[in-house]
Short mmCIF file of C-alpha atoms in Angstrom, two decimals:
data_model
loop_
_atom_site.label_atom_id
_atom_site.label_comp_id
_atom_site.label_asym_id
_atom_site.label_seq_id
_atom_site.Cartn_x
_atom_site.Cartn_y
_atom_site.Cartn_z
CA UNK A 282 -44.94 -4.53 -5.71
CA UNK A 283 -48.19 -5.96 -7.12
CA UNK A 284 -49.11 -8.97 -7.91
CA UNK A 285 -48.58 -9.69 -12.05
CA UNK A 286 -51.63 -11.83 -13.19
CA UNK A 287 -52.25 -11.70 -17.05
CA UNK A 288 -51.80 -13.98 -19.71
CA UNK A 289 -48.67 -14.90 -19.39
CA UNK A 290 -49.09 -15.16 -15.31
CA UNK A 291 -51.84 -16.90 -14.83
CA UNK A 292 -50.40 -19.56 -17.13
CA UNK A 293 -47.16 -19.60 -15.02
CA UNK A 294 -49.32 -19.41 -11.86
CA UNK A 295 -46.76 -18.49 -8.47
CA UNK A 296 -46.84 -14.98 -6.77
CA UNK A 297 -44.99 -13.19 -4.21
CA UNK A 298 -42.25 -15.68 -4.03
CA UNK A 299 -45.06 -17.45 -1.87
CA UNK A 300 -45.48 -21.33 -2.69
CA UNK A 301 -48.19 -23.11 -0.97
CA UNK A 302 -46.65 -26.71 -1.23
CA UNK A 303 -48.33 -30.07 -1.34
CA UNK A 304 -49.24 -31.26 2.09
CA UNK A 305 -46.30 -33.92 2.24
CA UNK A 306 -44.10 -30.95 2.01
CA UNK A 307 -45.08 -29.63 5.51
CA UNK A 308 -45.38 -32.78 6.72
CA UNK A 309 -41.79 -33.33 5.88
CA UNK A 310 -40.60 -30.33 7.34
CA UNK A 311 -42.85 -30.68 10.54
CA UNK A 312 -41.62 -34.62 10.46
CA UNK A 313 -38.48 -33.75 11.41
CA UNK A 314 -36.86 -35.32 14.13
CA UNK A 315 -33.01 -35.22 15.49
CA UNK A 316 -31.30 -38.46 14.47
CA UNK A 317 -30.55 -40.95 17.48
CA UNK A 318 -26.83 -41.54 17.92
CA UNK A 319 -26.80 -45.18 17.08
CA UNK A 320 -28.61 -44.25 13.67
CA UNK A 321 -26.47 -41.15 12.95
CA UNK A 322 -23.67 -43.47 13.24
CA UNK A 323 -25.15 -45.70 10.35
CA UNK A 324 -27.04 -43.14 8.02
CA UNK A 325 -24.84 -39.51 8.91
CA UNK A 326 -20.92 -39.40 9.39
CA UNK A 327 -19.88 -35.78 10.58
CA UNK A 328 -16.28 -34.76 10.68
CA UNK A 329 -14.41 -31.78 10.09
CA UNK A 330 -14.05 -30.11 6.95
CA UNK A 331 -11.72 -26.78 7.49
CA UNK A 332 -11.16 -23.90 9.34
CA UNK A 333 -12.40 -20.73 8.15
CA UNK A 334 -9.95 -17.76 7.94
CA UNK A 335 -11.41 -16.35 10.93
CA UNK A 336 -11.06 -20.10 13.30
CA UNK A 337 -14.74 -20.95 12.74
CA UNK A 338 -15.01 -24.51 12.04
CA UNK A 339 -16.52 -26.14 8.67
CA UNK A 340 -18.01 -29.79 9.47
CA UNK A 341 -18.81 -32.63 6.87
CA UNK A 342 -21.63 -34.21 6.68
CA UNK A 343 -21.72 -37.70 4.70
CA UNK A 344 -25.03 -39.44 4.24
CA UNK A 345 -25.35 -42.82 2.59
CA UNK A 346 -28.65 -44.66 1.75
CA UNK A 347 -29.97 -48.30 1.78
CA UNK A 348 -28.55 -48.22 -2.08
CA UNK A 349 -24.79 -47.36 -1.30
CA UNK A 350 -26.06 -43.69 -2.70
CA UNK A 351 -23.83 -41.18 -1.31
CA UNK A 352 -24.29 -37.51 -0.43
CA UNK A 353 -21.29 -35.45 1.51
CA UNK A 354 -22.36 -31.42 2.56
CA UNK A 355 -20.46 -29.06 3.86
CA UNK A 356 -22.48 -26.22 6.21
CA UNK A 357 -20.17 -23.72 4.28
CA UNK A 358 -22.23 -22.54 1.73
CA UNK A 359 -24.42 -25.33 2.18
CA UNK A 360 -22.46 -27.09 -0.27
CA UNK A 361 -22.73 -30.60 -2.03
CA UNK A 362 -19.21 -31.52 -2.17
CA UNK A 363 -19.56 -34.94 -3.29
CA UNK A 364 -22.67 -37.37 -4.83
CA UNK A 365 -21.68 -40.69 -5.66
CA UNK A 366 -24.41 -42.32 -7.46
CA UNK A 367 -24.29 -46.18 -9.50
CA UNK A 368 -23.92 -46.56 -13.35
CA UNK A 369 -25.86 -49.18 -15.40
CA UNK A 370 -23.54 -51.68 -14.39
CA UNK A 371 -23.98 -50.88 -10.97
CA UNK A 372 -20.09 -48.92 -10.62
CA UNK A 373 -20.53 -45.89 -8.23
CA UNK A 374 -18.57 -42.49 -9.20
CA UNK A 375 -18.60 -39.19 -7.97
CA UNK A 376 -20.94 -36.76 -10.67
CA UNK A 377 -20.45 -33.44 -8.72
CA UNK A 378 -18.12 -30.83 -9.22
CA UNK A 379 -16.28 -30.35 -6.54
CA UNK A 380 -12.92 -30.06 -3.98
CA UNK A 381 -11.26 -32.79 -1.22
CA UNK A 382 -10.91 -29.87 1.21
CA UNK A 383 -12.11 -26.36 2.25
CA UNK A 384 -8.85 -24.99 0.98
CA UNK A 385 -10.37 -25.22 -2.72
CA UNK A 386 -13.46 -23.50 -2.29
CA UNK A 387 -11.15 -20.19 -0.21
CA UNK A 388 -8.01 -20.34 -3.07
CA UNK A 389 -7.83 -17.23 -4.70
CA UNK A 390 -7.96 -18.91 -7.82
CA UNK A 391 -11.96 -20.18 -7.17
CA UNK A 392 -12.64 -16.90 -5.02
CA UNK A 393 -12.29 -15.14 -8.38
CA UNK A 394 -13.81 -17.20 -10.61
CA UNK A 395 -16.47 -18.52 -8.14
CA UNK A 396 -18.46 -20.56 -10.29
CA UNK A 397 -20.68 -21.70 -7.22
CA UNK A 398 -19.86 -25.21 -7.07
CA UNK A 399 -22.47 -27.24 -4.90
CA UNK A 400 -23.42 -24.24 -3.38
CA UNK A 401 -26.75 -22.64 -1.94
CA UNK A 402 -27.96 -19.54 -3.21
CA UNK A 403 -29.41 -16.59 -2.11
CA UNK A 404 -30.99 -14.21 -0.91
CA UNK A 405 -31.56 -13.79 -5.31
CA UNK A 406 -30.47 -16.51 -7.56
CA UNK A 407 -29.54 -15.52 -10.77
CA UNK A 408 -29.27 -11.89 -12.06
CA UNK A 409 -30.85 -8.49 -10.41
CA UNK A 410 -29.55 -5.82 -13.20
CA UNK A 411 -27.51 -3.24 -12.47
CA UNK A 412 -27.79 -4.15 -8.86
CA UNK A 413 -30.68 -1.94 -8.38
CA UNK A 414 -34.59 -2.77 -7.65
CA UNK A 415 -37.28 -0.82 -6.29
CA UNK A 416 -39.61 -1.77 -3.68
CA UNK A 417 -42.84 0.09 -1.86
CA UNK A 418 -41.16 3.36 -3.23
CA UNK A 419 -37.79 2.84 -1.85
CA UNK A 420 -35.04 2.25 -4.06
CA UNK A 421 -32.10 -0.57 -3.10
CA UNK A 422 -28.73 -0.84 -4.55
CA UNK A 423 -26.89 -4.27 -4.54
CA UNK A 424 -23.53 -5.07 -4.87
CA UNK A 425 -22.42 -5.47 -9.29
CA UNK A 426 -20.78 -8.51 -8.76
CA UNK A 427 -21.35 -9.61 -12.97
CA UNK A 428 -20.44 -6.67 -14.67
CA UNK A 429 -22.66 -4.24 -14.29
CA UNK A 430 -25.66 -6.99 -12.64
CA UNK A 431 -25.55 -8.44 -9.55
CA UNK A 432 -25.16 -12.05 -9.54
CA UNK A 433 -26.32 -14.98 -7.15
CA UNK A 434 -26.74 -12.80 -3.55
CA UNK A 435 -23.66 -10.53 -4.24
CA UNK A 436 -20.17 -10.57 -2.97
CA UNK A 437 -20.84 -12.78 0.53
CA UNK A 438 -24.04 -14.43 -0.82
CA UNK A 439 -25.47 -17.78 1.18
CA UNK A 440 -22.62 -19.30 -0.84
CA UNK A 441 -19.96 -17.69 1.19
CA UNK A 442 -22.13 -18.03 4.95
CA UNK A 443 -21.62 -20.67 7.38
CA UNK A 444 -24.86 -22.28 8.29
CA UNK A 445 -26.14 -24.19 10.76
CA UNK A 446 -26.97 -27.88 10.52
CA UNK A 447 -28.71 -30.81 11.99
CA UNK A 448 -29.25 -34.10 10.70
CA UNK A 449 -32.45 -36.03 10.87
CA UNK A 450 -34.51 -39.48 9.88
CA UNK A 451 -38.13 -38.88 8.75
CA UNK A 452 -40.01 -41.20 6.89
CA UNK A 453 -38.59 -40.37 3.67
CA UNK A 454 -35.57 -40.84 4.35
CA UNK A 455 -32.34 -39.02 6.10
CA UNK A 456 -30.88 -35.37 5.19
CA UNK A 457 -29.67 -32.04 7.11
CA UNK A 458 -31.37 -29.16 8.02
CA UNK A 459 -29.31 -26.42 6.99
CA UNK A 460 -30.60 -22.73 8.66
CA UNK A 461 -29.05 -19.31 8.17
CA UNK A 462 -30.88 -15.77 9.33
CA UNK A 463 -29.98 -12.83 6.67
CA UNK A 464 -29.68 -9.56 8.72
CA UNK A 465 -32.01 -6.72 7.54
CA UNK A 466 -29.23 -4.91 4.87
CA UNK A 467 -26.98 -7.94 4.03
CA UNK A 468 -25.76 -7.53 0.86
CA UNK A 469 -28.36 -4.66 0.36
CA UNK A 470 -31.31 -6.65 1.06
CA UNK A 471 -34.38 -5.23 3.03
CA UNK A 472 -35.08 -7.21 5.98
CA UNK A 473 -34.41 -10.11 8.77
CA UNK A 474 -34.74 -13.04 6.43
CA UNK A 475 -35.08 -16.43 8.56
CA UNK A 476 -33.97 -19.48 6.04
CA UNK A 477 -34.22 -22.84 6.13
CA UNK A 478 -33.26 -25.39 3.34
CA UNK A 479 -33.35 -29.44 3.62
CA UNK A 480 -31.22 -31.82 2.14
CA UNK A 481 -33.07 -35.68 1.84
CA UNK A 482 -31.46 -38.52 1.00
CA UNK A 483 -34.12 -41.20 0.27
CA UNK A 484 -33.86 -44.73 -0.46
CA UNK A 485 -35.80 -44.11 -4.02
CA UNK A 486 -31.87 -42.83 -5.14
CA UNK A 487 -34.06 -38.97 -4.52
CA UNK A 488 -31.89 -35.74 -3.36
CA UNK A 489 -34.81 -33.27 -1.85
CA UNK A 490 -34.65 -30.08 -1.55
CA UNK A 491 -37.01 -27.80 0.71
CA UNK A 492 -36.09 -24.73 0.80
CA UNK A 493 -37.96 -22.05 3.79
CA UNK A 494 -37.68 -19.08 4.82
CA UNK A 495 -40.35 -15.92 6.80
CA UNK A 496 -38.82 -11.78 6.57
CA UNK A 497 -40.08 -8.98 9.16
CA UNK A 498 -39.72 -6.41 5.88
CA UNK A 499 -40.89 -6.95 2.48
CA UNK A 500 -37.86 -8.42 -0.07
CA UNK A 501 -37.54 -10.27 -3.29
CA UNK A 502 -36.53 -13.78 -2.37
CA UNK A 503 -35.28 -16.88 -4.82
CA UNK A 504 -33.23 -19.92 -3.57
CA UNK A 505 -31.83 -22.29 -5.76
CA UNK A 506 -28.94 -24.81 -5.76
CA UNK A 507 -26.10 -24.46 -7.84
CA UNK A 508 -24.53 -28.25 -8.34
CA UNK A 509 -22.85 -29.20 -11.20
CA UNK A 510 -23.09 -32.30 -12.19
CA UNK A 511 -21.21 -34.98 -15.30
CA UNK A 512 -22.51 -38.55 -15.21
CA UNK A 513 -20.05 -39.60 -16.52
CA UNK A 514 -17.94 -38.92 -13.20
CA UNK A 515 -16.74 -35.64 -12.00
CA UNK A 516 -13.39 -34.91 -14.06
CA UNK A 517 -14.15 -37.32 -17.07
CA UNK A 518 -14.37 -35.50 -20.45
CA UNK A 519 -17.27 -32.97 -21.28
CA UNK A 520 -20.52 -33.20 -20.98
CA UNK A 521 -21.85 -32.09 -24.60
CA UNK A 522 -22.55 -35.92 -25.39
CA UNK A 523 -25.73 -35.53 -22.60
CA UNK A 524 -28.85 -35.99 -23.65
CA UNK A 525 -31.12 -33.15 -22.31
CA UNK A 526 -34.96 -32.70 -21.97
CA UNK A 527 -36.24 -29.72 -20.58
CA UNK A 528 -40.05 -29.54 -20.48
CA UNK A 529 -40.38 -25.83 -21.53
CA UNK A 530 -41.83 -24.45 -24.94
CA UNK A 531 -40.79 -20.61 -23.95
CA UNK A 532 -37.01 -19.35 -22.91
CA UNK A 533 -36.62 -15.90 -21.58
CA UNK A 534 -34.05 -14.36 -23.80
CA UNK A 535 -30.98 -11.76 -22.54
CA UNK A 536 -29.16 -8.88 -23.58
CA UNK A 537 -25.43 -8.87 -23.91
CA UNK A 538 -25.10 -8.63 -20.01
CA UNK A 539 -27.31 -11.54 -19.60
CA UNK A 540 -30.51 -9.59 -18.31
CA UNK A 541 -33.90 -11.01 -19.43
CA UNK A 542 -35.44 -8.56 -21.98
CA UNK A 543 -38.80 -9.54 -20.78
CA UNK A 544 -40.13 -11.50 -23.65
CA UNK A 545 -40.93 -14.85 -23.51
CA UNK A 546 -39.79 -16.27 -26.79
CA UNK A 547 -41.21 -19.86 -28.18
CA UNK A 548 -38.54 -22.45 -28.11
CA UNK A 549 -39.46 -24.11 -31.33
CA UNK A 550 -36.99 -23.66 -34.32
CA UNK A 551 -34.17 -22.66 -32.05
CA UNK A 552 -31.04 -24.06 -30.17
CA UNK A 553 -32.91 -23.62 -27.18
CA UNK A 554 -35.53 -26.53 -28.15
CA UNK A 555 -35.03 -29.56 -25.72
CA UNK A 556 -38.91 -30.56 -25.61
CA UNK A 557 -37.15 -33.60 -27.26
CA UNK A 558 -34.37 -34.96 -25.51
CA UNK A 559 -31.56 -33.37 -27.63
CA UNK A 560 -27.41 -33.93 -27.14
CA UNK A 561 -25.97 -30.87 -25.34
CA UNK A 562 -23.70 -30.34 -27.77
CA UNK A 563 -25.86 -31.08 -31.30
CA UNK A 564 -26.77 -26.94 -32.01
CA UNK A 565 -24.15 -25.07 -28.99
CA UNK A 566 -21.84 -24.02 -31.81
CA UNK A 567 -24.17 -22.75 -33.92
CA UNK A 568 -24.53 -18.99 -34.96
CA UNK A 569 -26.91 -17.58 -32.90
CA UNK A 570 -26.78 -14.10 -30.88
CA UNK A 571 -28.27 -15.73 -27.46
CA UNK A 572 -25.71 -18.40 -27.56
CA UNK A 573 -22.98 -15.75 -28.37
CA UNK A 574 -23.91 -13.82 -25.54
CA UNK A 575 -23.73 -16.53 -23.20
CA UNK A 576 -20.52 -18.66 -24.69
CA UNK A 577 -23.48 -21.35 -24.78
CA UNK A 578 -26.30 -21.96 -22.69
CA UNK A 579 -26.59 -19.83 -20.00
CA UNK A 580 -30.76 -19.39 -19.71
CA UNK A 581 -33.96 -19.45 -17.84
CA UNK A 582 -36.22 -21.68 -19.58
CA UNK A 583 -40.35 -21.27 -18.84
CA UNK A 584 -41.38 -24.52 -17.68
CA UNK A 585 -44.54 -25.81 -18.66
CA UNK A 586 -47.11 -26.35 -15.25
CA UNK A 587 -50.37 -26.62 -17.93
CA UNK A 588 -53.23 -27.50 -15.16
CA UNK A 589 -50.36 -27.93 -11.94
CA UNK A 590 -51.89 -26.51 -8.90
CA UNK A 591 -49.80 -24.16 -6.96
CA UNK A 592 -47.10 -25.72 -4.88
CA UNK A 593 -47.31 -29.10 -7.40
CA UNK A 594 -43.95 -30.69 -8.56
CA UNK A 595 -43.66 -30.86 -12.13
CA UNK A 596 -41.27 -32.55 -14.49
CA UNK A 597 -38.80 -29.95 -15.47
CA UNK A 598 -35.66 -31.78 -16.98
CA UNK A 599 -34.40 -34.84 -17.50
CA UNK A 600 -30.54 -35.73 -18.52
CA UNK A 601 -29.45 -39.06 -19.68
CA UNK A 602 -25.29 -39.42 -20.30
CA UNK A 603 -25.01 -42.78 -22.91
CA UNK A 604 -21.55 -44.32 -21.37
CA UNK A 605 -22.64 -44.89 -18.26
CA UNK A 606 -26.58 -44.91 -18.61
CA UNK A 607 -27.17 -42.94 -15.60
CA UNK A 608 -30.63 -40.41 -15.40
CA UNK A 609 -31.31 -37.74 -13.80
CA UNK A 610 -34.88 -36.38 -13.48
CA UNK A 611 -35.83 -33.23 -12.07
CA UNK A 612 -38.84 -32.09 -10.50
CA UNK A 613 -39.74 -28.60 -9.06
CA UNK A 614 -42.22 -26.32 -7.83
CA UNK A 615 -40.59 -23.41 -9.85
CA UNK A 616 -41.64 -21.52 -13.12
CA UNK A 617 -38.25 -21.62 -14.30
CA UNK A 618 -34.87 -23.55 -14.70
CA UNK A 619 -31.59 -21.72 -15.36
CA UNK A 620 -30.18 -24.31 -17.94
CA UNK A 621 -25.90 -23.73 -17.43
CA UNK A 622 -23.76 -25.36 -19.73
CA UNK A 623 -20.77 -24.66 -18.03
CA UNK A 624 -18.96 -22.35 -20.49
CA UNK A 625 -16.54 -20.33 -18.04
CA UNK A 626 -15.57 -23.10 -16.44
CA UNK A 627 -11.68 -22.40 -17.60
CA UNK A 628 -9.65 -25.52 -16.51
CA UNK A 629 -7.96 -23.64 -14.02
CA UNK A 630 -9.70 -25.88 -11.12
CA UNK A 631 -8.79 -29.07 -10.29
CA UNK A 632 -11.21 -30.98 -8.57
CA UNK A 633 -11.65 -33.91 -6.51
CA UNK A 634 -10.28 -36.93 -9.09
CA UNK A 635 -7.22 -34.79 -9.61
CA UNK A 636 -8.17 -33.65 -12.95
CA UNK A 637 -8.71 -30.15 -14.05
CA UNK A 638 -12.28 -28.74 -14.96
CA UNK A 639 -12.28 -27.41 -18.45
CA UNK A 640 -14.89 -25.24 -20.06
CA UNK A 641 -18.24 -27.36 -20.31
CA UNK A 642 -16.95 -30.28 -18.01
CA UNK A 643 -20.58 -30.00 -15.46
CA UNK A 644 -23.82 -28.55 -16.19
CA UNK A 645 -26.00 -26.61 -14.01
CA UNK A 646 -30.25 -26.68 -13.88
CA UNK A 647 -31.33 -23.97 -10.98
CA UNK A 648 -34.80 -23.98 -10.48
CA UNK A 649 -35.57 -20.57 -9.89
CA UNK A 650 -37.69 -18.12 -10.90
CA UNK A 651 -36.67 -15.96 -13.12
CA UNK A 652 -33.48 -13.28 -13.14
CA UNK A 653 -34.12 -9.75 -12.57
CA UNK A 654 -37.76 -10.37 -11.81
CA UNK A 655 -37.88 -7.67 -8.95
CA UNK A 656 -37.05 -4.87 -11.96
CA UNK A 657 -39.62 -7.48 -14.64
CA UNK A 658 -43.35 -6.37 -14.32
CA UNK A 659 -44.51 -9.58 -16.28
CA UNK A 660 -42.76 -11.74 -14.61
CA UNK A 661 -43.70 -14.12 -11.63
CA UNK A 662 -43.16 -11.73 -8.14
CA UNK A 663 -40.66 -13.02 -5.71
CA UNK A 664 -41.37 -10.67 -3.18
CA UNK A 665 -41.64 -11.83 0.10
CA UNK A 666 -44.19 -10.41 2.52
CA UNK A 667 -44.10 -10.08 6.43
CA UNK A 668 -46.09 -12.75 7.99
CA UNK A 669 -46.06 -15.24 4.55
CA UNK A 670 -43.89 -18.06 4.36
CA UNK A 671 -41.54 -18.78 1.37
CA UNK A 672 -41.87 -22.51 0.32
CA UNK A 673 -40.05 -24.53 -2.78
CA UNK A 674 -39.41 -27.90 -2.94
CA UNK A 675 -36.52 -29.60 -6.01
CA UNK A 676 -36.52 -33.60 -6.83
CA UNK A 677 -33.60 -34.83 -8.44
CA UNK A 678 -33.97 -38.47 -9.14
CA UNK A 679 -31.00 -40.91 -10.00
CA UNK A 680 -31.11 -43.89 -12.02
CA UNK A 681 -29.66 -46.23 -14.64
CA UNK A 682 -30.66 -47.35 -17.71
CA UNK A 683 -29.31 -48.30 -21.32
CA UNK A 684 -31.21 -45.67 -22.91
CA UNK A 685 -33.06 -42.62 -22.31
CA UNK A 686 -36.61 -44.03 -22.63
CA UNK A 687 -36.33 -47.23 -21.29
#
């Protein structure tokens, strides 16, 4: 596939899925070192999780830093099962969708549903459509796990895989190494795909996010993370009353089935204008075919990198929820964020605080780059290339504060 420069691509810089990160990012990666026993026992609490259907074991991994911040992953799915994180007042509460056990993430009842709580994503976050793309003249069918489109890596995506994990200290703080290698032809994909994604916990109240990964055959890659998150506390009302920035001027609007048309169309005079920091809720109802076609937000939004070299973080959202004051900030290496407002969420899960999860109870902000770009000529490439190296790196920054611009 060839590279897509232009107008709108050299403004969006990033090709072939390739991003050539700051040097601190391969210094944290190369940093790593296994985590002495004594310090484990202080910084990383494993345990078991579940059993798998098939006897594998799932283990827990519960990291805490010098702030009483709390992350729990599970190496199924790579999932953040729990993030426990202080309010203005300095009261810590759970803002991540999740279960207590394994047994919630294999019911039926979230099997069929699967709205991808916590979870890692891959090999393609986001939509491929019609589960077909075409690559150095060979043509590869996907599983149509969304309709028609396939959806988030297909029926056993890196959601659904048990990966392995080690946790470490660095000088940023401590985290997991989660690693996973995609046979050539899982879930249609060309290619041995060797992955690696990092969790770090810092003591700045940061969750990092590296994600890595090298193929022997040419395929489209894009990772993302798929936690929802309510500051108010997972399980505690909706989160419409959020006030969200996203630092893009341009959304890429969908068809009916949620496929990018390929235009990028200006923000400004629409619902999907948070360049000010806007209530979730303020323009969701209103009567507008993009929002009808997702029951809400359910977009890729073009973040703005202006001068950014390649592989530089950028600011790409920022959420502030009034009750409890808490902020999160998000910072990325991406072209895009998939902005989820949690509309299909049906209140048929009941998560960890006992209470059920009704339609727009978490939001979701994947950075990504954009759905169905292997089938989108104007779009950023993710294609992966033998002997390159797939690099992205995801900030998201808690604090507390009595209003958003304090």
């Amino acid at each position: 596939m060839p590279s897509h420069t232009g107008s709108v691509g050299s403004r969006l810089l990033l090709s072939a899925g390739v991003i050539a990160l700051m040097t601190n990012v391969a210094q944290a990666q190369s940093d790593k070192e296994p985590m002495a026993n004594s310090k484990a026992e202080n910084a990383v609490e494993q345990s078991t999780f579940g059993q798998l259907p098939d006897g594998r074991e799932v283990q827990s991994y519960r990291l805490t830093n010098a702030n009483g911040v709390e992350l729990q992953v599970i190496n199924y799915g790579g999932t953040i099962v729990s993030l426990k994180v202080p309010d203005v007042d300095g009261n810590i509460d759970d803002i991540a969708l999740g279960f207590e056990s394994l047994d919630g993430y294999l019911s039926d009842t979230y099997q069929q549903a699967n709205p991808y709580f916590g979870a890692l994503i891959g090999r393609y976050g986001n939509r491929i459509a019609e589960g077909q793309f075409a690559l150095e003249g060979e043509t590869y069918s996907l599983a149509t796990n969304d309709g028609d489109n396939h959806l988030h890596g297909g029926e056993q995506g890196f959601d659904r895989v048990l990966w392995q994990a080690e946790p470490f200290e660095n000088e940023e703080g401590t985290g997991l190494v989660l690693s996973y290698v995609s046979e050539d032809g899982e879930e249609g994909y060309p290619g041995e795909l060797t992955v690696e994604v990092t969790y770090t916990l810092t003591d700045q109240n940061e969750l990092i996010v590296d994600y890595q990964a090298e193929t022997d055959k040419a395929t489209p890659v894009n990772l993302t993370q798929h936690s929802y998150f309510n500051l108010k506390g997972e399980g505690n009302d909706s989160i419409l009353d959020h006030q969200l920035m996203l630092n893009a001027d341009a959304f890429t609007p969908v068809s009916e089935s949620l496929i990018p048309t390929g235009e990028l169309q200006p923000v400004e005079g629409t619902p999907f204008d948070f360049t000010q920091a806007t209530s979730i809720g303020e323009r969701i109802e209103q009567d507008n075919d993009q929002l009808r076609f997702g029951q809400g937000y359910d977009h890729n939004f073009v973040l703005n990198r202006d001068n950014a070299e390649q592989g530089d973080l950028v600011m790409a959202a920022r959420v502030w929820e009034p009750q409890s004051g808490r902020l999160l900030e998000i910072e990325t290496t991406e072209p895009g964020i998939q902005f989820y407002s949690g509309n299909f969420l049906a209140g048929d899960l009941t998560g960890k605080s006992g209470n059920a999860y009704p339609q727009r109870s978490g939001f979701a902000l994947e950075t990504q780059h954009f759905p169905d770009s292997p089938n989108q000529d104007a779009f950023p490439s993710t294609v992966l290339q033998p002997g390159e190296t797939y690099r992205s790196r995801t900030t998201f920054r808690f604090s507390a504060q009595d209003d958003m611009d304090a």
